[in-house]
CSV table of N, CA, C and O in Angstrom, one decimal:
chain,number,residue,atom,x,y,z
A,1,GLN,N,-9.2,-58.5,-30.1
A,1,GLN,CA,-8.6,-57.9,-28.9
A,1,GLN,C,-7.1,-58.3,-28.8
A,1,GLN,O,-6.8,-59.5,-28.9
A,2,LEU,N,-6.3,-57.4,-28.6
A,2,LEU,CA,-4.8,-57.6,-28.5
A,2,LEU,C,-4.5,-58.4,-27.2
A,2,LEU,O,-4.9,-58.0,-26.1
A,3,GLN,N,-3.7,-59.5,-27.4
A,3,GLN,CA,-3.3,-60.2,-26.2
A,3,GLN,C,-1.8,-60.5,-26.4
A,3,GLN,O,-1.3,-60.9,-27.5
A,4,LEU,N,-1.0,-60.3,-25.3
A,4,LEU,CA,0.4,-60.6,-25.3
A,4,LEU,C,0.6,-61.5,-24.1
A,4,LEU,O,0.3,-61.1,-22.9
A,5,VAL,N,1.2,-62.6,-24.3
A,5,VAL,CA,1.4,-63.6,-23.3
A,5,VAL,C,2.9,-64.1,-23.3
A,5,VAL,O,3.3,-64.7,-24.2
A,6,GLU,N,3.6,-63.8,-22.2
A,6,GLU,CA,5.0,-64.1,-22.1
A,6,GLU,C,5.1,-65.5,-21.5
A,6,GLU,O,4.3,-66.0,-20.7
A,7,SER,N,6.2,-66.1,-21.9
A,7,SER,CA,6.6,-67.4,-21.3
A,7,SER,C,8.1,-67.6,-21.4
A,7,SER,O,8.8,-66.8,-22.1
A,8,GLY,N,8.6,-68.6,-20.7
A,8,GLY,CA,10.1,-68.9,-20.8
A,8,GLY,C,10.9,-68.5,-19.6
A,8,GLY,O,12.1,-68.8,-19.6
A,9,GLY,N,10.3,-67.8,-18.7
A,9,GLY,CA,11.0,-67.4,-17.5
A,9,GLY,C,11.4,-68.6,-16.6
A,9,GLY,O,10.9,-69.7,-16.8
A,10,GLY,N,12.3,-68.3,-15.7
A,10,GLY,CA,12.7,-69.4,-14.8
A,10,GLY,C,13.9,-69.0,-14.0
A,10,GLY,O,14.3,-67.8,-13.9
A,11,SER,N,14.5,-69.9,-13.4
A,11,SER,CA,15.7,-69.7,-12.6
A,11,SER,C,16.9,-70.2,-13.3
A,11,SER,O,16.9,-71.3,-13.8
A,12,VAL,N,18.0,-69.5,-13.2
A,12,VAL,CA,19.2,-69.9,-13.9
A,12,VAL,C,20.4,-69.3,-13.1
A,12,VAL,O,20.3,-68.3,-12.4
A,13,GLN,N,21.6,-70.0,-13.2
A,13,GLN,CA,22.7,-69.5,-12.6
A,13,GLN,C,23.4,-68.4,-13.4
A,13,GLN,O,23.2,-68.4,-14.6
A,14,ALA,N,24.1,-67.6,-12.8
A,14,ALA,CA,24.9,-66.5,-13.5
A,14,ALA,C,25.7,-67.2,-14.6
A,14,ALA,O,26.4,-68.2,-14.4
A,15,GLY,N,25.7,-66.5,-15.7
A,15,GLY,CA,26.4,-67.1,-16.9
A,15,GLY,C,25.6,-67.9,-17.8
A,15,GLY,O,26.0,-68.3,-18.9
A,16,GLY,N,24.4,-68.3,-17.3
A,16,GLY,CA,23.5,-69.1,-18.1
A,16,GLY,C,22.7,-68.4,-19.1
A,16,GLY,O,22.8,-67.2,-19.3
A,17,SER,N,21.8,-69.1,-19.7
A,17,SER,CA,20.9,-68.5,-20.8
A,17,SER,C,19.5,-68.9,-20.6
A,17,SER,O,19.2,-69.9,-20.0
A,18,LEU,N,18.6,-68.0,-21.1
A,18,LEU,CA,17.2,-68.3,-21.1
A,18,LEU,C,16.7,-67.7,-22.4
A,18,LEU,O,17.2,-66.7,-22.9
A,19,ARG,N,15.6,-68.2,-22.9
A,19,ARG,CA,14.9,-67.7,-24.0
A,19,ARG,C,13.4,-67.4,-23.7
A,19,ARG,O,12.7,-68.3,-23.3
A,20,LEU,N,13.1,-66.1,-23.7
A,20,LEU,CA,11.7,-65.7,-23.5
A,20,LEU,C,10.9,-65.6,-24.8
A,20,LEU,O,11.5,-65.3,-25.8
A,21,SER,N,9.6,-65.9,-24.7
A,21,SER,CA,8.8,-65.8,-25.9
A,21,SER,C,7.5,-65.0,-25.5
A,21,SER,O,7.0,-65.2,-24.4
A,22,CYS,N,7.0,-64.2,-26.4
A,22,CYS,CA,5.8,-63.5,-26.2
A,22,CYS,C,4.8,-63.9,-27.3
A,22,CYS,O,5.1,-63.6,-28.5
A,23,ALA,N,3.8,-64.6,-27.0
A,23,ALA,CA,2.8,-65.0,-28.0
A,23,ALA,C,1.8,-63.8,-28.2
A,23,ALA,O,1.3,-63.3,-27.2
A,24,THR,N,1.6,-63.5,-29.4
A,24,THR,CA,0.7,-62.4,-29.7
A,24,THR,C,-0.6,-62.8,-30.5
A,24,THR,O,-0.5,-63.8,-31.2
A,25,SER,N,-1.6,-62.1,-30.2
A,25,SER,CA,-2.8,-62.3,-31.0
A,25,SER,C,-3.5,-61.0,-31.0
A,25,SER,O,-3.5,-60.2,-30.1
A,26,GLY,N,-4.2,-60.7,-32.1
A,26,GLY,CA,-4.9,-59.5,-32.3
A,26,GLY,C,-4.1,-58.3,-32.7
A,26,GLY,O,-4.6,-57.2,-32.8
A,27,LEU,N,-2.8,-58.5,-33.1
A,27,LEU,CA,-2.0,-57.4,-33.6
A,27,LEU,C,-2.5,-57.0,-35.0
A,27,LEU,O,-2.8,-57.9,-35.8
A,28,ASP,N,-2.6,-55.8,-35.2
A,28,ASP,CA,-2.9,-55.3,-36.6
A,28,ASP,C,-1.8,-54.4,-37.0
A,28,ASP,O,-0.8,-54.2,-36.3
A,29,ARG,N,-1.9,-53.9,-38.2
A,29,ARG,CA,-0.8,-53.1,-38.8
A,29,ARG,C,-0.5,-51.9,-38.1
A,29,ARG,O,0.6,-51.3,-38.3
A,30,SER,N,-1.4,-51.4,-37.2
A,30,SER,CA,-1.1,-50.2,-36.5
A,30,SER,C,0.0,-50.4,-35.4
A,30,SER,O,0.6,-49.5,-35.0
A,31,HIS,N,0.2,-51.7,-35.1
A,31,HIS,CA,1.2,-52.0,-34.1
A,31,HIS,C,2.5,-52.2,-34.9
A,31,HIS,O,2.8,-53.2,-35.5
A,32,TYR,N,3.4,-51.2,-34.8
A,32,TYR,CA,4.6,-51.2,-35.7
A,32,TYR,C,5.9,-51.6,-34.9
A,32,TYR,O,6.9,-51.8,-35.5
A,33,CYS,N,5.8,-51.6,-33.6
A,33,CYS,CA,7.0,-51.9,-32.8
A,33,CYS,C,6.6,-52.7,-31.6
A,33,CYS,O,5.6,-52.4,-31.0
A,34,MET,N,7.5,-53.6,-31.2
A,34,MET,CA,7.3,-54.4,-30.0
A,34,MET,C,8.6,-54.4,-29.3
A,34,MET,O,9.7,-54.4,-29.9
A,35,GLY,N,8.5,-54.6,-28.0
A,35,GLY,CA,9.7,-54.6,-27.2
A,35,GLY,C,9.6,-55.4,-25.9
A,35,GLY,O,8.5,-55.9,-25.6
A,36,TRP,N,10.7,-55.6,-25.2
A,36,TRP,CA,10.8,-56.2,-24.0
A,36,TRP,C,11.3,-55.2,-22.9
A,36,TRP,O,12.2,-54.4,-23.2
A,37,PHE,N,10.7,-55.3,-21.8
A,37,PHE,CA,11.0,-54.5,-20.6
A,37,PHE,C,11.2,-55.4,-19.4
A,37,PHE,O,10.7,-56.6,-19.4
A,38,ARG,N,11.8,-54.9,-18.4
A,38,ARG,CA,11.9,-55.7,-17.2
A,38,ARG,C,11.8,-54.8,-16.0
A,38,ARG,O,12.1,-53.6,-16.0
A,39,GLN,N,11.4,-55.4,-14.9
A,39,GLN,CA,11.3,-54.6,-13.6
A,39,GLN,C,11.6,-55.5,-12.4
A,39,GLN,O,11.1,-56.6,-12.3
A,40,SER,N,12.4,-55.0,-11.5
A,40,SER,CA,12.7,-55.7,-10.3
A,40,SER,C,12.2,-54.8,-9.2
A,40,SER,O,11.9,-53.6,-9.3
A,41,PRO,N,11.9,-55.4,-8.0
A,41,PRO,CA,11.3,-54.7,-6.9
A,41,PRO,C,12.1,-53.4,-6.5
A,41,PRO,O,13.3,-53.4,-6.4
A,42,GLY,N,11.3,-52.4,-6.4
A,42,GLY,CA,11.9,-51.1,-6.0
A,42,GLY,C,12.5,-50.3,-7.1
A,42,GLY,O,13.0,-49.2,-6.9
A,43,LYS,N,12.4,-50.9,-8.3
A,43,LYS,CA,13.1,-50.2,-9.5
A,43,LYS,C,12.0,-49.9,-10.5
A,43,LYS,O,11.0,-50.5,-10.6
A,44,GLU,N,12.3,-48.9,-11.3
A,44,GLU,CA,11.5,-48.5,-12.4
A,44,GLU,C,11.6,-49.6,-13.6
A,44,GLU,O,12.6,-50.3,-13.6
A,45,ARG,N,10.5,-49.7,-14.4
A,45,ARG,CA,10.5,-50.6,-15.5
A,45,ARG,C,11.6,-50.1,-16.5
A,45,ARG,O,11.6,-48.9,-16.9
A,46,GLU,N,12.4,-51.0,-16.9
A,46,GLU,CA,13.6,-50.7,-17.8
A,46,GLU,C,13.4,-51.3,-19.1
A,46,GLU,O,13.1,-52.5,-19.3
A,47,GLY,N,13.7,-50.5,-20.2
A,47,GLY,CA,13.6,-51.0,-21.5
A,47,GLY,C,14.8,-51.9,-21.8
A,47,GLY,O,15.9,-51.6,-21.5
A,48,VAL,N,14.5,-53.1,-22.4
A,48,VAL,CA,15.6,-54.1,-22.7
A,48,VAL,C,15.9,-54.1,-24.2
A,48,VAL,O,17.1,-54.0,-24.6
A,49,ALA,N,14.9,-54.2,-25.0
A,49,ALA,CA,15.1,-54.3,-26.4
A,49,ALA,C,13.8,-54.0,-27.1
A,49,ALA,O,12.7,-54.3,-26.6
A,50,ALA,N,13.9,-53.6,-28.4
A,50,ALA,CA,12.7,-53.4,-29.2
A,50,ALA,C,13.0,-53.5,-30.6
A,50,ALA,O,14.1,-53.3,-31.1
A,51,ILE,N,12.0,-53.9,-31.4
A,51,ILE,CA,12.2,-54.1,-32.8
A,51,ILE,C,11.0,-53.5,-33.6
A,51,ILE,O,9.9,-53.7,-33.2
A,52,ALA,N,11.4,-52.8,-34.7
A,52,ALA,CA,10.4,-52.2,-35.5
A,52,ALA,C,10.0,-53.3,-36.6
A,52,ALA,O,10.9,-53.7,-37.3
A,53,PHE,N,8.8,-53.6,-36.7
A,53,PHE,CA,8.4,-54.7,-37.6
A,53,PHE,C,8.8,-54.5,-39.1
A,53,PHE,O,9.3,-55.3,-39.8
A,54,GLY,N,8.5,-53.3,-39.6
A,54,GLY,CA,8.7,-53.0,-41.0
A,54,GLY,C,10.1,-53.1,-41.4
A,54,GLY,O,10.5,-53.7,-42.4
A,55,SER,N,10.9,-52.3,-40.7
A,55,SER,CA,12.3,-52.2,-41.1
A,55,SER,C,13.2,-53.2,-40.4
A,55,SER,O,14.3,-53.5,-40.9
A,56,GLY,N,12.8,-53.8,-39.3
A,56,GLY,CA,13.6,-54.8,-38.6
A,56,GLY,C,14.7,-54.1,-37.7
A,56,GLY,O,15.5,-54.8,-37.2
A,57,ARG,N,14.6,-52.8,-37.7
A,57,ARG,CA,15.6,-52.1,-36.9
A,57,ARG,C,15.4,-52.3,-35.4
A,57,ARG,O,14.3,-52.3,-34.9
A,58,ILE,N,16.5,-52.5,-34.7
A,58,ILE,CA,16.5,-53.0,-33.3
A,58,ILE,C,17.2,-52.0,-32.4
A,58,ILE,O,18.2,-51.4,-32.8
A,59,LYS,N,16.6,-51.9,-31.2
A,59,LYS,CA,17.3,-51.1,-30.1
A,59,LYS,C,17.5,-52.0,-29.0
A,59,LYS,O,16.7,-52.9,-28.6
A,60,TYR,N,18.6,-51.8,-28.3
A,60,TYR,CA,18.9,-52.5,-27.0
A,60,TYR,C,19.3,-51.5,-25.9
A,60,TYR,O,19.9,-50.5,-26.2
A,61,GLY,N,18.9,-51.9,-24.7
A,61,GLY,CA,19.3,-51.2,-23.6
A,61,GLY,C,20.8,-51.4,-23.4
A,61,GLY,O,21.4,-52.4,-23.7
A,62,ASP,N,21.5,-50.4,-22.8
A,62,ASP,CA,22.9,-50.4,-22.7
A,62,ASP,C,23.4,-51.6,-21.8
A,62,ASP,O,24.4,-52.2,-22.1
A,63,SER,N,22.6,-52.0,-20.9
A,63,SER,CA,23.0,-53.0,-19.9
A,63,SER,C,22.9,-54.4,-20.5
A,63,SER,O,23.5,-55.4,-20.0
A,64,VAL,N,22.3,-54.6,-21.7
A,64,VAL,CA,22.1,-55.9,-22.2
A,64,VAL,C,22.7,-56.0,-23.6
A,64,VAL,O,22.8,-57.1,-24.2
A,65,SER,N,23.1,-54.9,-24.2
A,65,SER,CA,23.7,-55.0,-25.5
A,65,SER,C,24.8,-55.9,-25.6
A,65,SER,O,25.7,-55.9,-24.8
A,66,GLY,N,24.8,-56.8,-26.6
A,66,GLY,CA,25.8,-57.8,-26.8
A,66,GLY,C,25.6,-59.1,-26.1
A,66,GLY,O,26.2,-60.1,-26.4
A,67,ARG,N,24.6,-59.1,-25.2
A,67,ARG,CA,24.2,-60.4,-24.5
A,67,ARG,C,22.8,-60.9,-24.9
A,67,ARG,O,22.5,-62.1,-24.8
A,68,PHE,N,21.9,-60.0,-25.2
A,68,PHE,CA,20.5,-60.3,-25.5
A,68,PHE,C,20.3,-60.1,-26.9
A,68,PHE,O,20.8,-59.2,-27.6
A,69,THR,N,19.4,-60.9,-27.5
A,69,THR,CA,19.0,-60.8,-28.9
A,69,THR,C,17.5,-60.8,-29.0
A,69,THR,O,16.9,-61.8,-28.5
A,70,ILE,N,16.9,-59.8,-29.6
A,70,ILE,CA,15.4,-59.8,-29.8
A,70,ILE,C,15.2,-60.2,-31.2
A,70,ILE,O,15.9,-59.9,-32.2
A,71,SER,N,14.1,-61.0,-31.4
A,71,SER,CA,13.7,-61.4,-32.8
A,71,SER,C,12.2,-61.6,-32.8
A,71,SER,O,11.5,-61.8,-31.8
A,72,GLN,N,11.7,-61.6,-34.0
A,72,GLN,CA,10.3,-61.8,-34.2
A,72,GLN,C,10.1,-63.1,-35.2
A,72,GLN,O,10.9,-63.2,-36.1
A,73,ASP,N,9.2,-63.9,-34.9
A,73,ASP,CA,8.8,-65.0,-35.7
A,73,ASP,C,7.4,-64.8,-36.2
A,73,ASP,O,6.4,-64.9,-35.5
A,74,ARG,N,7.4,-64.3,-37.5
A,74,ARG,CA,6.1,-63.9,-38.0
A,74,ARG,C,5.2,-65.1,-38.2
A,74,ARG,O,3.9,-65.0,-38.0
A,75,ALA,N,5.7,-66.3,-38.5
A,75,ALA,CA,4.9,-67.4,-38.7
A,75,ALA,C,4.2,-67.9,-37.4
A,75,ALA,O,3.1,-68.2,-37.4
A,76,LYS,N,5.0,-67.8,-36.4
A,76,LYS,CA,4.5,-68.2,-35.1
A,76,LYS,C,3.8,-67.1,-34.3
A,76,LYS,O,3.2,-67.3,-33.3
A,77,LYS,N,4.0,-65.9,-34.8
A,77,LYS,CA,3.4,-64.7,-34.2
A,77,LYS,C,4.0,-64.5,-32.8
A,77,LYS,O,3.2,-64.3,-31.8
A,78,THR,N,5.3,-64.7,-32.7
A,78,THR,CA,5.9,-64.5,-31.4
A,78,THR,C,7.0,-63.4,-31.5
A,78,THR,O,7.6,-63.2,-32.5
A,79,LEU,N,7.3,-62.9,-30.3
A,79,LEU,CA,8.4,-62.0,-30.1
A,79,LEU,C,9.3,-62.7,-29.1
A,79,LEU,O,8.9,-63.0,-28.0
A,80,ASP,N,10.6,-62.9,-29.5
A,80,ASP,CA,11.4,-63.7,-28.6
A,80,ASP,C,12.6,-62.9,-28.1
A,80,ASP,O,13.0,-61.9,-28.7
A,81,LEU,N,13.1,-63.3,-27.0
A,81,LEU,CA,14.3,-62.6,-26.4
A,81,LEU,C,15.2,-63.7,-25.9
A,81,LEU,O,15.0,-64.4,-25.0
A,82,GLN,N,16.3,-63.8,-26.6
A,82,GLN,CA,17.4,-64.8,-26.2
A,82,GLN,C,18.3,-64.0,-25.3
A,82,GLN,O,18.9,-63.0,-25.7
A,83,MET,N,18.5,-64.6,-24.1
A,83,MET,CA,19.3,-63.9,-23.1
A,83,MET,C,20.5,-64.9,-22.8
A,83,MET,O,20.3,-66.0,-22.5
A,84,ARG,N,21.7,-64.3,-22.9
A,84,ARG,CA,22.9,-65.1,-22.7
A,84,ARG,C,23.8,-64.4,-21.6
A,84,ARG,O,23.6,-63.2,-21.4
A,85,ASP,N,24.7,-65.2,-21.0
A,85,ASP,CA,25.6,-64.6,-20.0
A,85,ASP,C,24.8,-63.8,-19.0
A,85,ASP,O,25.1,-62.6,-18.7
A,86,LEU,N,23.8,-64.4,-18.5
A,86,LEU,CA,22.9,-63.7,-17.5
A,86,LEU,C,23.7,-63.4,-16.2
A,86,LEU,O,24.5,-64.1,-15.7
A,87,LYS,N,23.3,-62.2,-15.7
A,87,LYS,CA,23.9,-61.7,-14.5
A,87,LYS,C,22.8,-61.6,-13.4
A,87,LYS,O,21.6,-61.4,-13.7
A,88,PRO,N,23.2,-61.6,-12.1
A,88,PRO,CA,22.2,-61.4,-11.1
A,88,PRO,C,21.3,-60.1,-11.3
A,88,PRO,O,20.1,-60.1,-11.0
A,89,GLU,N,22.0,-59.1,-11.8
A,89,GLU,CA,21.2,-57.8,-12.1
A,89,GLU,C,20.2,-57.9,-13.2
A,89,GLU,O,19.5,-57.0,-13.4
A,90,ASP,N,20.2,-59.0,-14.0
A,90,ASP,CA,19.2,-59.2,-15.0
A,90,ASP,C,17.9,-59.8,-14.5
A,90,ASP,O,16.9,-59.9,-15.2
A,91,ALA,N,17.9,-60.1,-13.2
A,91,ALA,CA,16.7,-60.7,-12.6
A,91,ALA,C,15.6,-59.7,-12.6
A,91,ALA,O,15.8,-58.5,-12.4
A,92,GLY,N,14.4,-60.2,-12.7
A,92,GLY,CA,13.2,-59.4,-12.6
A,92,GLY,C,12.1,-60.0,-13.4
A,92,GLY,O,12.2,-61.1,-13.9
A,93,LYS,N,11.0,-59.2,-13.4
A,93,LYS,CA,9.8,-59.7,-14.2
A,93,LYS,C,10.0,-59.0,-15.6
A,93,LYS,O,10.2,-57.8,-15.7
A,94,TYR,N,9.9,-59.9,-16.6
A,94,TYR,CA,10.0,-59.4,-18.0
A,94,TYR,C,8.7,-59.3,-18.7
A,94,TYR,O,7.9,-60.3,-18.6
A,95,TYR,N,8.5,-58.2,-19.3
A,95,TYR,CA,7.2,-57.9,-20.0
A,95,TYR,C,7.5,-57.7,-21.5
A,95,TYR,O,8.5,-57.0,-21.9
A,96,CYS,N,6.6,-58.1,-22.3
A,96,CYS,CA,6.6,-57.7,-23.7
A,96,CYS,C,5.5,-56.6,-23.8
A,96,CYS,O,4.5,-56.6,-23.1
A,97,ALA,N,5.7,-55.8,-24.8
A,97,ALA,CA,4.9,-54.6,-25.0
A,97,ALA,C,4.8,-54.2,-26.5
A,97,ALA,O,5.8,-54.5,-27.2
A,98,SER,N,3.8,-53.6,-26.8
A,98,SER,CA,3.7,-53.1,-28.2
A,98,SER,C,3.2,-51.6,-28.2
A,98,SER,O,2.7,-51.1,-27.2
A,99,THR,N,3.5,-51.0,-29.3
A,99,THR,CA,3.0,-49.6,-29.5
A,99,THR,C,2.5,-49.4,-30.9
A,99,THR,O,3.0,-50.1,-31.8
A,100,GLN,N,1.6,-48.5,-31.0
A,100,GLN,CA,1.0,-48.2,-32.3
A,100,GLN,C,1.6,-47.0,-32.9
A,100,GLN,O,2.1,-46.1,-32.2
A,101,GLY,N,1.6,-46.9,-34.2
A,101,GLY,CA,2.1,-45.8,-34.9
A,101,GLY,C,2.7,-46.2,-36.2
A,101,GLY,O,2.3,-47.2,-36.8
A,102,SER,N,3.7,-45.5,-36.7
A,102,SER,CA,4.4,-45.9,-37.9
A,102,SER,C,5.8,-45.3,-37.9
A,102,SER,O,6.2,-44.5,-37.1
A,103,GLY,N,6.6,-45.8,-38.8
A,103,GLY,CA,8.0,-45.4,-38.9
A,103,GLY,C,9.0,-46.5,-38.9
A,103,GLY,O,8.7,-47.6,-38.5
A,104,PRO,N,10.2,-46.2,-39.3
A,104,PRO,CA,11.2,-47.3,-39.4
A,104,PRO,C,11.9,-47.6,-38.1
A,104,PRO,O,12.6,-48.6,-38.0
A,105,VAL,N,11.7,-46.8,-37.1
A,105,VAL,CA,12.4,-46.9,-35.8
A,105,VAL,C,11.4,-46.9,-34.7
A,105,VAL,O,10.5,-46.1,-34.7
A,106,CYS,N,11.7,-47.8,-33.7
A,106,CYS,CA,10.9,-47.8,-32.5
A,106,CYS,C,11.1,-46.5,-31.7
A,106,CYS,O,12.1,-45.9,-31.8
A,107,PRO,N,10.1,-46.2,-30.9
A,107,PRO,CA,10.3,-45.0,-30.0
A,107,PRO,C,11.4,-45.3,-28.9
A,107,PRO,O,11.8,-46.5,-28.9
A,108,PRO,N,11.7,-44.4,-28.1
A,108,PRO,CA,12.7,-44.7,-27.1
A,108,PRO,C,12.2,-45.8,-26.2
A,108,PRO,O,11.1,-46.0,-26.0
A,109,LEU,N,13.2,-46.5,-25.6
A,109,LEU,CA,12.9,-47.7,-24.8
A,109,LEU,C,12.5,-47.2,-23.4
A,109,LEU,O,13.2,-47.4,-22.4
A,110,ALA,N,11.3,-46.6,-23.4
A,110,ALA,CA,10.8,-46.1,-22.1
A,110,ALA,C,9.3,-46.5,-22.0
A,110,ALA,O,8.6,-46.6,-23.0
A,111,GLU,N,8.9,-46.8,-20.8
A,111,GLU,CA,7.5,-47.3,-20.6
A,111,GLU,C,6.5,-46.5,-21.2
A,111,GLU,O,5.5,-47.0,-21.7
A,112,GLU,N,6.6,-45.2,-21.1
A,112,GLU,CA,5.5,-44.3,-21.5
A,112,GLU,C,5.3,-44.3,-23.0
A,112,GLU,O,4.2,-43.8,-23.5
A,113,PHE,N,6.2,-44.9,-23.8
A,113,PHE,CA,6.0,-44.9,-25.3
A,113,PHE,C,5.3,-46.2,-25.7
A,113,PHE,O,5.0,-46.4,-26.9
A,114,PHE,N,5.1,-47.1,-24.8
A,114,PHE,CA,4.4,-48.4,-25.2
A,114,PHE,C,3.1,-48.5,-24.4
A,114,PHE,O,3.0,-48.3,-23.2
A,115,ARG,N,2.1,-48.9,-25.2
A,115,ARG,CA,0.8,-48.8,-24.7
A,115,ARG,C,0.2,-50.2,-24.2
A,115,ARG,O,-0.6,-50.2,-23.2
A,116,HIS,N,0.6,-51.2,-24.9
A,116,HIS,CA,-0.1,-52.5,-24.6
A,116,HIS,C,1.0,-53.5,-24.0
A,116,HIS,O,2.1,-53.6,-24.5
A,117,TRP,N,0.6,-54.1,-22.9
A,117,TRP,CA,1.5,-54.9,-22.1
A,117,TRP,C,1.0,-56.3,-21.8
A,117,TRP,O,-0.2,-56.5,-21.6
A,118,GLY,N,1.9,-57.2,-21.7
A,118,GLY,CA,1.6,-58.6,-21.2
A,118,GLY,C,1.6,-58.6,-19.7
A,118,GLY,O,1.9,-57.6,-19.1
A,119,GLN,N,1.4,-59.8,-19.1
A,119,GLN,CA,1.4,-59.9,-17.7
A,119,GLN,C,2.8,-60.2,-17.1
A,119,GLN,O,3.0,-60.1,-15.9
A,120,GLY,N,3.7,-60.5,-17.9
A,120,GLY,CA,5.1,-60.7,-17.5
A,120,GLY,C,5.5,-62.2,-17.1
A,120,GLY,O,4.6,-63.0,-16.9
A,121,THR,N,6.8,-62.4,-17.2
A,121,THR,CA,7.3,-63.7,-16.8
A,121,THR,C,8.6,-63.5,-15.9
A,121,THR,O,9.4,-62.6,-16.2
A,122,GLN,N,8.7,-64.2,-14.9
A,122,GLN,CA,9.7,-64.0,-13.9
A,122,GLN,C,11.1,-64.6,-14.3
A,122,GLN,O,11.1,-65.8,-14.7
A,123,VAL,N,12.1,-63.9,-14.1
A,123,VAL,CA,13.5,-64.4,-14.3
A,123,VAL,C,14.3,-64.2,-13.1
A,123,VAL,O,14.3,-63.1,-12.5
A,124,THR,N,14.9,-65.3,-12.6
A,124,THR,CA,15.7,-65.3,-11.4
A,124,THR,C,17.1,-65.7,-11.8
A,124,THR,O,17.3,-66.8,-12.5
A,125,VAL,N,18.1,-65.0,-11.4
A,125,VAL,CA,19.5,-65.3,-11.7
A,125,VAL,C,20.3,-65.4,-10.4
A,125,VAL,O,20.4,-64.4,-9.7
A,126,SER,N,20.8,-66.6,-10.1
A,126,SER,CA,21.6,-66.7,-8.9
A,126,SER,C,23.1,-66.6,-9.1
A,126,SER,O,23.6,-67.0,-10.2
A,127,SER,N,23.8,-66.1,-8.2
A,127,SER,CA,25.2,-65.9,-8.3
A,127,SER,C,26.0,-67.1,-7.9
A,127,SER,O,25.4,-68.0,-7.2
């Protein structure tokens, strides 16, 4: 059974950094893409970044491009998100997600394209 468990959230001041990690178990070859999303109260879930396992091709949301880095550690079976220069608007609950299918590129960074979700980890950024 597929399980995604996020960790690494916390509180940080604006300009600081955090590294999130998503531990995975039960992934099979049908899961070809994984990503990070975030959601803050009253807002829709927003795509942050995604990586296609086979090709390594990455997508970033416009608001995080240049500040966040997504990576996969195949040995540890984790999906990581290094976040730098954090801003108050980056606060929210961060979720990792996976989707099944095939291809060199992940689907659009939108909730409806990702089927499997973790429970999330909270990130707070103070100004």
